[in-house]
PDB file of C-alpha atoms in Angstrom:
ATOM      1  CA  MET A   1       0.000   0.000   0.000  1.00 49.00           C
ATOM      2  CA  HIS A   2       1.103   3.543  -0.660  1.00 57.00           C
ATOM      3  CA  ALA A   3       1.588   5.999   2.098  1.00 65.00           C
ATOM      4  CA  PRO A   4      -0.667   8.888   1.025  1.00 71.00           C
ATOM      5  CA  ILE A   5       1.719  11.816   1.306  1.00 75.00           C
ATOM      6  CA  PRO A   6       4.734  10.318  -0.548  1.00 73.00           C
ATOM      7  CA  HIS A   7       2.362   9.030  -3.192  1.00 82.00           C
ATOM      8  CA  ALA A   8       0.945  12.520  -3.654  1.00 84.00           C
ATOM      9  CA  LEU A   9       4.490  13.869  -3.912  1.00 83.00           C
ATOM     10  CA  GLY A  10       5.352  11.303  -6.539  1.00 86.00           C
ATOM     11  CA  LEU A  11       2.273  12.133  -8.588  1.00 89.00           C
ATOM     12  CA  LEU A  12       3.088  15.839  -8.261  1.00 89.00           C
ATOM     13  CA  CYS A  13       6.567  15.201  -9.607  1.00 89.00           C
ATOM     14  CA  ALA A  14       5.250  13.105 -12.464  1.00 91.00           C
ATOM     15  CA  ALA A  15       2.784  15.862 -13.354  1.00 92.00           C
ATOM     16  CA  THR A  16       5.593  18.445 -13.256  1.00 91.00           C
ATOM     17  CA  THR A  17       7.631  16.283 -15.598  1.00 93.00           C
ATOM     18  CA  LEU A  18       4.794  15.950 -18.075  1.00 93.00           C
ATOM     19  CA  VAL A  19       3.874  19.646 -17.990  1.00 92.00           C
ATOM     20  CA  GLY A  20       7.513  20.605 -18.492  1.00 93.00           C
ATOM     21  CA  ALA A  21       7.877  18.214 -21.431  1.00 93.00           C
ATOM     22  CA  MET A  22       4.699  19.572 -23.030  1.00 91.00           C
ATOM     23  CA  MET A  23       6.010  23.109 -22.646  1.00 90.00           C
ATOM     24  CA  VAL A  24       9.361  22.093 -24.182  1.00 91.00           C
ATOM     25  CA  ILE A  25       7.850  20.934 -27.430  1.00 89.00           C
ATOM     26  CA  THR A  26       5.406  23.823 -27.760  1.00 88.00           C
ATOM     27  CA  ARG A  27       7.652  26.863 -27.150  1.00 85.00           C
ATOM     28  CA  LYS A  28       8.633  29.180 -29.980  1.00 82.00           C
ATOM     29  CA  VAL A  29      11.878  30.520 -28.491  1.00 83.00           C
ATOM     30  CA  VAL A  30      14.666  28.002 -27.985  1.00 85.00           C
ATOM     31  CA  VAL A  31      15.835  29.457 -24.676  1.00 85.00           C
ATOM     32  CA  HIS A  32      12.380  29.087 -23.161  1.00 87.00           C
ATOM     33  CA  ALA A  33      12.366  25.454 -24.217  1.00 90.00           C
ATOM     34  CA  VAL A  34      15.792  24.949 -22.647  1.00 91.00           C
ATOM     35  CA  LEU A  35      14.525  26.404 -19.366  1.00 90.00           C
ATOM     36  CA  TYR A  36      11.523  24.090 -19.383  1.00 92.00           C
ATOM     37  CA  LEU A  37      13.741  21.140 -20.272  1.00 94.00           C
ATOM     38  CA  VAL A  38      15.935  21.841 -17.232  1.00 93.00           C
ATOM     39  CA  VAL A  39      12.831  21.833 -15.032  1.00 93.00           C
ATOM     40  CA  THR A  40      11.654  18.605 -16.657  1.00 94.00           C
ATOM     41  CA  LEU A  41      14.966  16.906 -15.952  1.00 94.00           C
ATOM     42  CA  LEU A  42      14.983  18.130 -12.349  1.00 93.00           C
ATOM     43  CA  ALA A  43      11.468  16.754 -11.839  1.00 93.00           C
ATOM     44  CA  LEU A  44      12.542  13.464 -13.380  1.00 94.00           C
ATOM     45  CA  ALA A  45      15.502  13.384 -10.997  1.00 92.00           C
ATOM     46  CA  VAL A  46      13.061  13.730  -8.084  1.00 90.00           C
ATOM     47  CA  VAL A  47      11.014  10.860  -9.536  1.00 91.00           C
ATOM     48  CA  LEU A  48      14.161   8.737  -9.665  1.00 91.00           C
ATOM     49  CA  ALA A  49      14.982   9.617  -6.056  1.00 87.00           C
ATOM     50  CA  LEU A  50      11.459   8.672  -5.022  1.00 86.00           C
ATOM     51  CA  LEU A  51      11.876   5.333  -6.807  1.00 87.00           C
ATOM     52  CA  GLY A  52      14.816   4.566  -4.525  1.00 84.00           C
ATOM     53  CA  ALA A  53      17.672   5.443  -6.881  1.00 87.00           C
ATOM     54  CA  PRO A  54      19.508   8.399  -5.313  1.00 86.00           C
ATOM     55  CA  PHE A  55      22.658   7.813  -7.361  1.00 89.00           C
ATOM     56  CA  ALA A  56      20.744   7.950 -10.631  1.00 91.00           C
ATOM     57  CA  ALA A  57      18.958  11.081  -9.433  1.00 91.00           C
ATOM     58  CA  ALA A  58      22.257  12.790  -8.620  1.00 92.00           C
ATOM     59  CA  LEU A  59      23.678  11.847 -12.010  1.00 92.00           C
ATOM     60  CA  GLU A  60      20.547  13.123 -13.720  1.00 92.00           C
ATOM     61  CA  VAL A  61      20.984  16.508 -12.059  1.00 93.00           C
ATOM     62  CA  ILE A  62      24.762  16.728 -12.495  1.00 93.00           C
ATOM     63  CA  ILE A  63      25.195  15.392 -16.030  1.00 92.00           C
ATOM     64  CA  TYR A  64      21.851  15.997 -17.704  1.00 90.00           C
ATOM     65  CA  ALA A  65      20.567  19.174 -16.111  1.00 89.00           C
ATOM     66  CA  GLY A  66      24.120  20.427 -15.676  1.00 89.00           C
ATOM     67  CA  ALA A  67      26.484  19.423 -18.447  1.00 90.00           C
ATOM     68  CA  ILE A  68      24.189  18.646 -21.377  1.00 91.00           C
ATOM     69  CA  MET A  69      22.012  21.685 -20.791  1.00 91.00           C
ATOM     70  CA  VAL A  70      25.143  23.856 -20.693  1.00 90.00           C
ATOM     71  CA  LEU A  71      25.925  22.508 -24.185  1.00 90.00           C
ATOM     72  CA  PHE A  72      22.471  23.537 -25.353  1.00 90.00           C
ATOM     73  CA  VAL A  73      22.798  27.007 -23.864  1.00 89.00           C
ATOM     74  CA  PHE A  74      26.215  27.496 -25.464  1.00 88.00           C
ATOM     75  CA  VAL A  75      24.916  26.512 -28.886  1.00 87.00           C
ATOM     76  CA  VAL A  76      21.915  28.804 -28.505  1.00 85.00           C
ATOM     77  CA  MET A  77      24.274  31.637 -27.640  1.00 83.00           C
ATOM     78  CA  MET A  78      26.556  30.925 -30.619  1.00 82.00           C
ATOM     79  CA  LEU A  79      23.797  30.547 -33.194  1.00 78.00           C
ATOM     80  CA  ASN A  80      22.535  34.131 -33.222  1.00 67.00           C
ATOM     81  CA  LEU A  81      19.453  33.551 -35.283  1.00 61.00           C
ATOM     82  CA  GLY A  82      17.057  36.223 -36.370  1.00 55.00           C
ATOM     83  CA  GLN A  83      16.643  39.393 -34.364  1.00 54.00           C
ATOM     84  CA  ALA A  84      19.289  41.784 -33.181  1.00 54.00           C
ATOM     85  CA  ASP A  85      21.189  40.853 -30.033  1.00 56.00           C
ATOM     86  CA  SER A  86      19.800  43.502 -27.730  1.00 57.00           C
ATOM     87  CA  ALA A  87      16.234  42.709 -28.707  1.00 63.00           C
ATOM     88  CA  ARG A  88      16.868  39.048 -28.043  1.00 61.00           C
ATOM     89  CA  GLU A  89      18.399  39.725 -24.661  1.00 59.00           C
ATOM     90  CA  SER A  90      15.495  41.866 -23.595  1.00 63.00           C
ATOM     91  CA  GLU A  91      13.255  39.050 -24.784  1.00 64.00           C
ATOM     92  CA  TRP A  92      15.119  36.627 -22.535  1.00 63.00           C
ATOM     93  CA  MET A  93      15.019  38.915 -19.540  1.00 64.00           C
ATOM     94  CA  ARG A  94      11.278  39.464 -19.600  1.00 71.00           C
ATOM     95  CA  PRO A  95       9.840  38.071 -16.362  1.00 73.00           C
ATOM     96  CA  ARG A  96       7.042  36.321 -18.256  1.00 75.00           C
ATOM     97  CA  ALA A  97       9.556  33.986 -19.890  1.00 72.00           C
ATOM     98  CA  TRP A  98      10.920  32.947 -16.511  1.00 75.00           C
ATOM     99  CA  LEU A  99       7.594  32.688 -14.697  1.00 81.00           C
ATOM    100  CA  GLY A 100       6.594  29.194 -15.756  1.00 81.00           C
ATOM    101  CA  PRO A 101       9.934  27.462 -15.165  1.00 80.00           C
ATOM    102  CA  ALA A 102      10.397  29.336 -11.885  1.00 83.00           C
ATOM    103  CA  LEU A 103       6.957  28.243 -10.698  1.00 85.00           C
ATOM    104  CA  LEU A 104       7.604  24.602 -11.507  1.00 85.00           C
ATOM    105  CA  ALA A 105      11.101  24.768  -9.995  1.00 83.00           C
ATOM    106  CA  ALA A 106       9.715  26.324  -6.795  1.00 85.00           C
ATOM    107  CA  LEU A 107       7.259  23.437  -6.577  1.00 84.00           C
ATOM    108  CA  LEU A 108      10.127  20.977  -6.885  1.00 83.00           C
ATOM    109  CA  CYS A 109      12.221  22.852  -4.328  1.00 82.00           C
ATOM    110  CA  ALA A 110       9.408  22.801  -1.773  1.00 83.00           C
ATOM    111  CA  GLU A 111       8.948  19.103  -2.351  1.00 80.00           C
ATOM    112  CA  LEU A 112      12.672  18.463  -1.977  1.00 76.00           C
ATOM    113  CA  LEU A 113      12.798  20.376   1.311  1.00 78.00           C
ATOM    114  CA  TYR A 114       9.830  18.365   2.539  1.00 77.00           C
ATOM    115  CA  ALA A 115      11.297  15.002   1.511  1.00 71.00           C
ATOM    116  CA  LEU A 116      14.937  15.636   2.433  1.00 70.00           C
ATOM    117  CA  PRO A 117      14.884  14.076   5.947  1.00 69.00           C
ATOM    118  CA  SER A 118      13.566  10.745   4.707  1.00 65.00           C
ATOM    119  CA  LEU A 119      15.994  10.701   1.768  1.00 62.00           C
ATOM    120  CA  LEU A 120      18.923  11.274   4.112  1.00 62.00           C
ATOM    121  CA  ALA A 121      17.928   8.497   6.517  1.00 62.00           C
ATOM    122  CA  PRO A 122      20.496   5.694   6.846  1.00 57.00           C
ATOM    123  CA  LEU A 123      20.357   2.945   4.248  1.00 53.00           C
ATOM    124  CA  PRO A 124      18.537  -0.258   5.134  1.00 52.00           C
ATOM    125  CA  PRO A 125      20.637  -3.409   5.369  1.00 51.00           C
ATOM    126  CA  PRO A 126      21.197  -5.013   1.955  1.00 50.00           C
ATOM    127  CA  PHE A 127      18.633  -7.493   0.799  1.00 51.00           C
ATOM    128  CA  ALA A 128      19.952 -10.989   1.558  1.00 47.00           C
ATOM    129  CA  GLY A 129      18.037 -13.403  -0.655  1.00 49.00           C
ATOM    130  CA  PRO A 130      14.585 -14.922  -0.341  1.00 50.00           C
ATOM    131  CA  ALA A 131      12.487 -15.137   2.762  1.00 47.00           C
ATOM    132  CA  THR A 132      14.014 -16.731   5.806  1.00 47.00           C
ATOM    133  CA  GLU A 133      12.502 -17.786   9.088  1.00 50.00           C
ATOM    134  CA  THR A 134      13.817 -14.804  10.990  1.00 50.00           C
ATOM    135  CA  PRO A 135      11.394 -11.903  11.317  1.00 51.00           C
ATOM    136  CA  LEU A 136      12.062  -8.873   9.168  1.00 48.00           C
ATOM    137  CA  PRO A 137      13.536  -5.703  10.658  1.00 48.00           C
ATOM    138  CA  PRO A 138      11.157  -2.746  10.938  1.00 48.00           C
ATOM    139  CA  ALA A 139      10.368  -1.500   7.447  1.00 46.00           C
ATOM    140  CA  PRO A 140      12.283   1.556   6.211  1.00 47.00           C
ATOM    141  CA  PRO A 141      10.361   3.972   3.965  1.00 49.00           C
ATOM    142  CA  LEU A 142      11.757   2.478   0.774  1.00 58.00           C
ATOM    143  CA  PHE A 143      14.411   0.133  -0.495  1.00 66.00           C
ATOM    144  CA  ARG A 144      17.263   2.111  -1.944  1.00 71.00           C
ATOM    145  CA  LEU A 145      19.906   0.978  -4.418  1.00 77.00           C
ATOM    146  CA  GLY A 146      22.756   3.319  -3.622  1.00 80.00           C
ATOM    147  CA  VAL A 147      26.174   3.975  -5.068  1.00 85.00           C
ATOM    148  CA  HIS A 148      27.549   0.836  -3.416  1.00 86.00           C
ATOM    149  CA  ASP A 149      25.191  -1.549  -5.211  1.00 85.00           C
ATOM    150  CA  VAL A 150      25.500   0.237  -8.538  1.00 86.00           C
ATOM    151  CA  GLY A 151      29.293   0.289  -8.341  1.00 88.00           C
ATOM    152  CA  LEU A 152      29.484  -3.392  -7.496  1.00 88.00           C
ATOM    153  CA  SER A 153      27.243  -4.238 -10.420  1.00 87.00           C
ATOM    154  CA  LEU A 154      28.924  -1.795 -12.802  1.00 87.00           C
ATOM    155  CA  PHE A 155      32.464  -3.034 -12.303  1.00 89.00           C
ATOM    156  CA  GLY A 156      31.498  -6.647 -11.703  1.00 88.00           C
ATOM    157  CA  PRO A 157      29.326  -8.345 -14.329  1.00 89.00           C
ATOM    158  CA  TYR A 158      28.991  -5.246 -16.526  1.00 91.00           C
ATOM    159  CA  VAL A 159      32.614  -4.192 -16.837  1.00 91.00           C
ATOM    160  CA  LEU A 160      32.600  -4.990 -20.566  1.00 92.00           C
ATOM    161  CA  MET A 161      29.760  -2.521 -21.051  1.00 91.00           C
ATOM    162  CA  VAL A 162      31.844   0.129 -19.325  1.00 92.00           C
ATOM    163  CA  GLU A 163      34.567  -0.469 -21.889  1.00 93.00           C
ATOM    164  CA  LEU A 164      32.041  -0.276 -24.725  1.00 93.00           C
ATOM    165  CA  VAL A 165      30.678   2.995 -23.365  1.00 93.00           C
ATOM    166  CA  SER A 166      34.205   4.364 -23.238  1.00 94.00           C
ATOM    167  CA  PHE A 167      34.553   3.445 -26.922  1.00 95.00           C
ATOM    168  CA  LEU A 168      31.278   5.234 -27.602  1.00 94.00           C
ATOM    169  CA  LEU A 169      32.452   8.350 -25.781  1.00 94.00           C
ATOM    170  CA  LEU A 170      35.734   8.266 -27.695  1.00 95.00           C
ATOM    171  CA  ALA A 171      33.862   7.960 -30.989  1.00 95.00           C
ATOM    172  CA  GLY A 172      31.649  10.890 -30.042  1.00 93.00           C
ATOM    173  CA  LEU A 173      34.676  12.948 -29.073  1.00 93.00           C
ATOM    174  CA  VAL A 174      36.469  12.208 -32.335  1.00 93.00           C
ATOM    175  CA  SER A 175      33.423  12.917 -34.492  1.00 91.00           C
ATOM    176  CA  ALA A 176      32.594  16.171 -32.706  1.00 89.00           C
ATOM    177  CA  PHE A 177      36.225  17.222 -33.094  1.00 88.00           C
ATOM    178  CA  HIS A 178      36.153  16.265 -36.761  1.00 88.00           C
ATOM    179  CA  ILE A 179      33.040  18.292 -37.478  1.00 85.00           C
ATOM    180  CA  GLY A 180      34.388  21.271 -35.585  1.00 79.00           C
ATOM    181  CA  ARG A 181      37.757  21.088 -37.319  1.00 79.00           C
ATOM    182  CA  ARG A 182      36.216  21.176 -40.786  1.00 62.00           C
ATOM    183  CA  ARG A 183      34.274  24.221 -39.786  1.00 54.00           C
ATOM    184  CA  ALA A 184      37.394  25.979 -38.519  1.00 55.00           C
ATOM    185  CA  GLU A 185      39.287  25.230 -41.742  1.00 59.00           C
ATOM    186  CA  GLU A 186      36.574  26.557 -43.995  1.00 58.00           C
ATOM    187  CA  ARG A 187      36.564  29.951 -42.376  1.00 55.00           C
TER     188      ARG A 187
ATOM    189  CA  MET B  20       7.154 -15.334 -23.683  1.00 58.00           C
ATOM    190  CA  PRO B  21       7.463 -16.508 -20.076  1.00 66.00           C
ATOM    191  CA  PRO B  22       5.949 -14.255 -17.435  1.00 69.00           C
ATOM    192  CA  LEU B  23       8.281 -12.027 -15.467  1.00 67.00           C
ATOM    193  CA  PRO B  24       9.341 -13.372 -12.098  1.00 66.00           C
ATOM    194  CA  PRO B  25       7.655 -11.823  -9.088  1.00 63.00           C
ATOM    195  CA  PRO B  26       9.682  -9.456  -6.945  1.00 58.00           C
ATOM    196  CA  PRO B  27      11.585 -11.021  -4.044  1.00 54.00           C
ATOM    197  CA  VAL B  28       9.215 -12.122  -1.322  1.00 48.00           C
ATOM    198  CA  ALA B  29      11.005 -10.887   1.743  1.00 44.00           C
ATOM    199  CA  SER B  30      11.546  -7.475   0.259  1.00 43.00           C
ATOM    200  CA  GLN B  31       7.896  -6.665  -0.254  1.00 42.00           C
ATOM    201  CA  ALA B  32       7.640  -5.551   3.316  1.00 39.00           C
ATOM    202  CA  LEU B  33      10.645  -3.325   2.782  1.00 45.00           C
ATOM    203  CA  TRP B  34       9.324  -1.641  -0.289  1.00 46.00           C
ATOM    204  CA  ALA B  35       6.733   1.108  -0.243  1.00 59.00           C
ATOM    205  CA  PRO B  36       7.941   3.592  -2.844  1.00 69.00           C
ATOM    206  CA  ALA B  37       6.194   6.818  -3.641  1.00 76.00           C
ATOM    207  CA  LEU B  38       5.379   5.722  -7.186  1.00 82.00           C
ATOM    208  CA  SER B  39       4.338   2.200  -8.072  1.00 84.00           C
ATOM    209  CA  PHE B  40       5.842   0.353 -11.006  1.00 86.00           C
ATOM    210  CA  ASN B  41       2.705   0.787 -13.106  1.00 87.00           C
ATOM    211  CA  GLU B  42       2.624   4.521 -12.509  1.00 88.00           C
ATOM    212  CA  SER B  43       6.275   4.779 -13.495  1.00 91.00           C
ATOM    213  CA  LEU B  44       5.533   2.877 -16.697  1.00 92.00           C
ATOM    214  CA  VAL B  45       2.621   5.176 -17.515  1.00 91.00           C
ATOM    215  CA  LEU B  46       4.760   8.227 -16.841  1.00 93.00           C
ATOM    216  CA  ALA B  47       7.531   6.884 -19.060  1.00 94.00           C
ATOM    217  CA  ALA B  48       5.107   6.014 -21.851  1.00 93.00           C
ATOM    218  CA  VAL B  49       3.480   9.457 -21.844  1.00 93.00           C
ATOM    219  CA  LEU B  50       6.872  11.127 -21.666  1.00 94.00           C
ATOM    220  CA  PHE B  51       8.102   9.071 -24.619  1.00 95.00           C
ATOM    221  CA  CYS B  52       4.980   9.987 -26.606  1.00 93.00           C
ATOM    222  CA  ILE B  53       5.534  13.683 -25.884  1.00 94.00           C
ATOM    223  CA  GLY B  54       9.116  13.391 -27.104  1.00 94.00           C
ATOM    224  CA  LEU B  55       8.014  11.499 -30.197  1.00 93.00           C
ATOM    225  CA  ALA B  56       5.389  14.135 -30.942  1.00 92.00           C
ATOM    226  CA  GLY B  57       8.088  16.773 -30.600  1.00 91.00           C
ATOM    227  CA  VAL B  58      10.376  15.003 -33.067  1.00 91.00           C
ATOM    228  CA  LEU B  59       7.538  14.522 -35.534  1.00 90.00           C
ATOM    229  CA  ALA B  60       5.906  17.932 -35.220  1.00 87.00           C
ATOM    230  CA  ARG B  61       8.766  20.374 -34.775  1.00 85.00           C
ATOM    231  CA  ARG B  62      11.103  21.127 -37.668  1.00 83.00           C
ATOM    232  CA  ASN B  63      13.650  23.165 -35.721  1.00 84.00           C
ATOM    233  CA  LEU B  64      16.748  21.050 -35.199  1.00 86.00           C
ATOM    234  CA  MET B  65      17.252  22.284 -31.632  1.00 88.00           C
ATOM    235  CA  PHE B  66      13.722  21.261 -30.675  1.00 90.00           C
ATOM    236  CA  MET B  67      14.201  17.905 -32.330  1.00 91.00           C
ATOM    237  CA  LEU B  68      17.346  17.306 -30.276  1.00 92.00           C
ATOM    238  CA  MET B  69      15.549  18.271 -27.077  1.00 93.00           C
ATOM    239  CA  SER B  70      12.673  15.934 -27.915  1.00 95.00           C
ATOM    240  CA  LEU B  71      15.194  13.146 -28.466  1.00 95.00           C
ATOM    241  CA  ASP B  72      16.563  13.842 -24.992  1.00 95.00           C
ATOM    242  CA  ILE B  73      13.066  13.595 -23.544  1.00 95.00           C
ATOM    243  CA  MET B  74      12.592  10.217 -25.225  1.00 95.00           C
ATOM    244  CA  LEU B  75      15.932   8.940 -23.904  1.00 95.00           C
ATOM    245  CA  ASN B  76      14.923  10.063 -20.423  1.00 95.00           C
ATOM    246  CA  ALA B  77      11.680   8.112 -20.695  1.00 95.00           C
ATOM    247  CA  ALA B  78      13.607   4.970 -21.621  1.00 95.00           C
ATOM    248  CA  ALA B  79      16.009   5.512 -18.733  1.00 95.00           C
ATOM    249  CA  LEU B  80      13.083   5.938 -16.345  1.00 95.00           C
ATOM    250  CA  VAL B  81      11.749   2.526 -17.365  1.00 95.00           C
ATOM    251  CA  PHE B  82      15.116   0.935 -16.578  1.00 94.00           C
ATOM    252  CA  VAL B  83      15.385   2.568 -13.173  1.00 92.00           C
ATOM    253  CA  ALA B  84      11.783   1.718 -12.297  1.00 92.00           C
ATOM    254  CA  ALA B  85      12.299  -1.930 -13.249  1.00 91.00           C
ATOM    255  CA  GLY B  86      15.529  -2.010 -11.270  1.00 89.00           C
ATOM    256  CA  ALA B  87      13.675  -0.629  -8.269  1.00 86.00           C
ATOM    257  CA  ARG B  88      10.903  -3.183  -8.612  1.00 85.00           C
ATOM    258  CA  TRP B  89      13.179  -6.228  -8.783  1.00 84.00           C
ATOM    259  CA  HIS B  90      15.807  -4.736  -6.457  1.00 83.00           C
ATOM    260  CA  ASP B  91      18.526  -5.068  -9.043  1.00 84.00           C
ATOM    261  CA  ALA B  92      21.245  -2.516  -9.595  1.00 86.00           C
ATOM    262  CA  ALA B  93      21.447  -3.466 -13.283  1.00 89.00           C
ATOM    263  CA  GLY B  94      18.675  -0.971 -14.016  1.00 89.00           C
ATOM    264  CA  GLN B  95      20.828   1.870 -12.805  1.00 91.00           C
ATOM    265  CA  VAL B  96      23.789   0.481 -14.747  1.00 92.00           C
ATOM    266  CA  MET B  97      21.671   0.763 -17.897  1.00 92.00           C
ATOM    267  CA  PHE B  98      20.722   4.274 -16.765  1.00 93.00           C
ATOM    268  CA  LEU B  99      24.410   5.179 -16.768  1.00 92.00           C
ATOM    269  CA  MET B 100      24.806   3.766 -20.262  1.00 93.00           C
ATOM    270  CA  ILE B 101      21.820   5.775 -21.505  1.00 94.00           C
ATOM    271  CA  LEU B 102      23.280   8.884 -19.875  1.00 93.00           C
ATOM    272  CA  ALA B 103      26.559   8.426 -21.765  1.00 93.00           C
ATOM    273  CA  LEU B 104      24.631   7.751 -24.966  1.00 94.00           C
ATOM    274  CA  ALA B 105      22.593  10.919 -24.518  1.00 94.00           C
ATOM    275  CA  ALA B 106      25.727  12.957 -23.889  1.00 93.00           C
ATOM    276  CA  VAL B 107      27.363  11.666 -27.086  1.00 94.00           C
ATOM    277  CA  GLU B 108      24.188  12.135 -29.120  1.00 93.00           C
ATOM    278  CA  THR B 109      23.729  15.704 -27.903  1.00 93.00           C
ATOM    279  CA  ALA B 110      27.368  16.625 -28.494  1.00 92.00           C
ATOM    280  CA  VAL B 111      27.450  15.272 -32.034  1.00 92.00           C
ATOM    281  CA  GLY B 112      24.030  16.714 -32.880  1.00 91.00           C
ATOM    282  CA  LEU B 113      24.946  20.158 -31.636  1.00 90.00           C
ATOM    283  CA  ALA B 114      28.255  19.987 -33.514  1.00 89.00           C
ATOM    284  CA  ILE B 115      26.333  19.198 -36.702  1.00 86.00           C
ATOM    285  CA  ILE B 116      23.990  22.121 -36.040  1.00 86.00           C
ATOM    286  CA  LEU B 117      26.935  24.468 -35.537  1.00 85.00           C
ATOM    287  CA  CYS B 118      28.575  23.130 -38.689  1.00 83.00           C
ATOM    288  CA  LEU B 119      25.445  23.717 -40.761  1.00 81.00           C
ATOM    289  CA  HIS B 120      25.061  27.180 -39.321  1.00 79.00           C
ATOM    290  CA  ALA B 121      28.684  28.053 -40.029  1.00 77.00           C
ATOM    291  CA  ARG B 122      28.196  27.132 -43.683  1.00 75.00           C
ATOM    292  CA  GLY B 123      25.727  29.938 -44.032  1.00 70.00           C
ATOM    293  CA  ARG B 124      22.331  28.310 -43.659  1.00 69.00           C
ATOM    294  CA  PRO B 125      20.035  30.979 -42.361  1.00 66.00           C
ATOM    295  CA  THR B 126      17.583  28.557 -40.785  1.00 68.00           C
ATOM    296  CA  LEU B 127      17.604  25.561 -38.492  1.00 71.00           C
ATOM    297  CA  ASP B 128      14.858  23.815 -40.411  1.00 73.00           C
ATOM    298  CA  GLY B 129      15.418  20.083 -40.322  1.00 69.00           C
ATOM    299  CA  ASP B 130      13.870  19.579 -43.755  1.00 70.00           C
ATOM    300  CA  SER B 131      16.189  22.008 -45.516  1.00 69.00           C
ATOM    301  CA  ASN B 132      19.382  20.199 -44.545  1.00 60.00           C
ATOM    302  CA  ASN B 133      18.682  16.699 -45.728  1.00 63.00           C
ATOM    303  CA  LEU B 134      22.010  16.162 -47.479  1.00 63.00           C
ATOM    304  CA  LEU B 135      25.287  15.768 -45.628  1.00 60.00           C
ATOM    305  CA  GLN B 136      28.459  15.782 -47.701  1.00 58.00           C
ATOM    306  CA  GLY B 137      31.111  13.597 -46.080  1.00 50.00           C
TER     307      GLY B 137
END
C-alpha cells in the first residue's frame, strides 16, 4: 500500500515532468524550451529519487541538467538567429519567460525540502536473498539501491559494457572534433 | 514469452515507494509519446534534439523503475549507459547544427538540410 503523502508527492513530480515536457515541445523561443527542459529533468531526478535510486537522481541533475544543458545554452548563444542581439536579450530577460519554469522549480524545491529528511535516513541493510525464518527488521520507507550496489554491479558483471561505453564516448569525441575542425578550416 | 518473475518475497515488506511500477511505466510512456510528438511535429533542429533527450529520459526511467521493482542494480547500470549515450548524441548533434550554421544556412529547419556531404 502507498503511504498517502509520498504518493501525492510522486504524482506531483510526475505531473511536473509531463507539464515541463509539453512546454518544451510547444515553445517558440529556444531558450524558453531549454529552461523548461531543465525543469523537466529536475522533476525526473526527483522521480528517480522517489523510486529509490539516489545515485541515478544525482547523475541526472549533475550530467543531464548540468552538463548537457550547458551545451544547449552554449549553442543557442553561438547561433545568433534572427533578431538583433539587444532585442533578443530583452526578450530573454522578460519576467514572463521565466515565470513558468520558476513556478515549476519552486514546486520541486518545496517538495525536496519536505522530503529531504527521509531521503537522508540511513540505508537499510542489503537485501539478503529470499524469505528466511527470521522476522524482518522494521520496514524503512523504501528500499534504496545506492552507489555501493551500482558500483558493485557496474564493475562486476557489466565491466565490458563500461569499456564499450568508453569506446562510444571516444567515438563521439572524435566525431565532434572532426566536425568542428572542418568548420574551422573553412573559415 | 514466459511471465516475469515476481519481486523477491522478503523485500515486499521493505518496499513502499512513492510511485508504483505501473505509474512509473505510464509516466515513461506518456513522456516518450511527448518526445516522439516533438520530433515529428517540430522542424527546428534544436527542438528535435531536445525531444530526443526527452525520449531517452523516458527509456532511462523505465530501466530505473524496473531495477527498483526487482531490487537489481542493473537498471541503474543501464541508466548510466543511456546517460553516456545521450551525452554523445547531444554533443554530435549540436556539432552538426553548428557546422550547418557556419556554412551559411540561415535557418535551423530540419527539412532544408537533408544532405550531408562527407
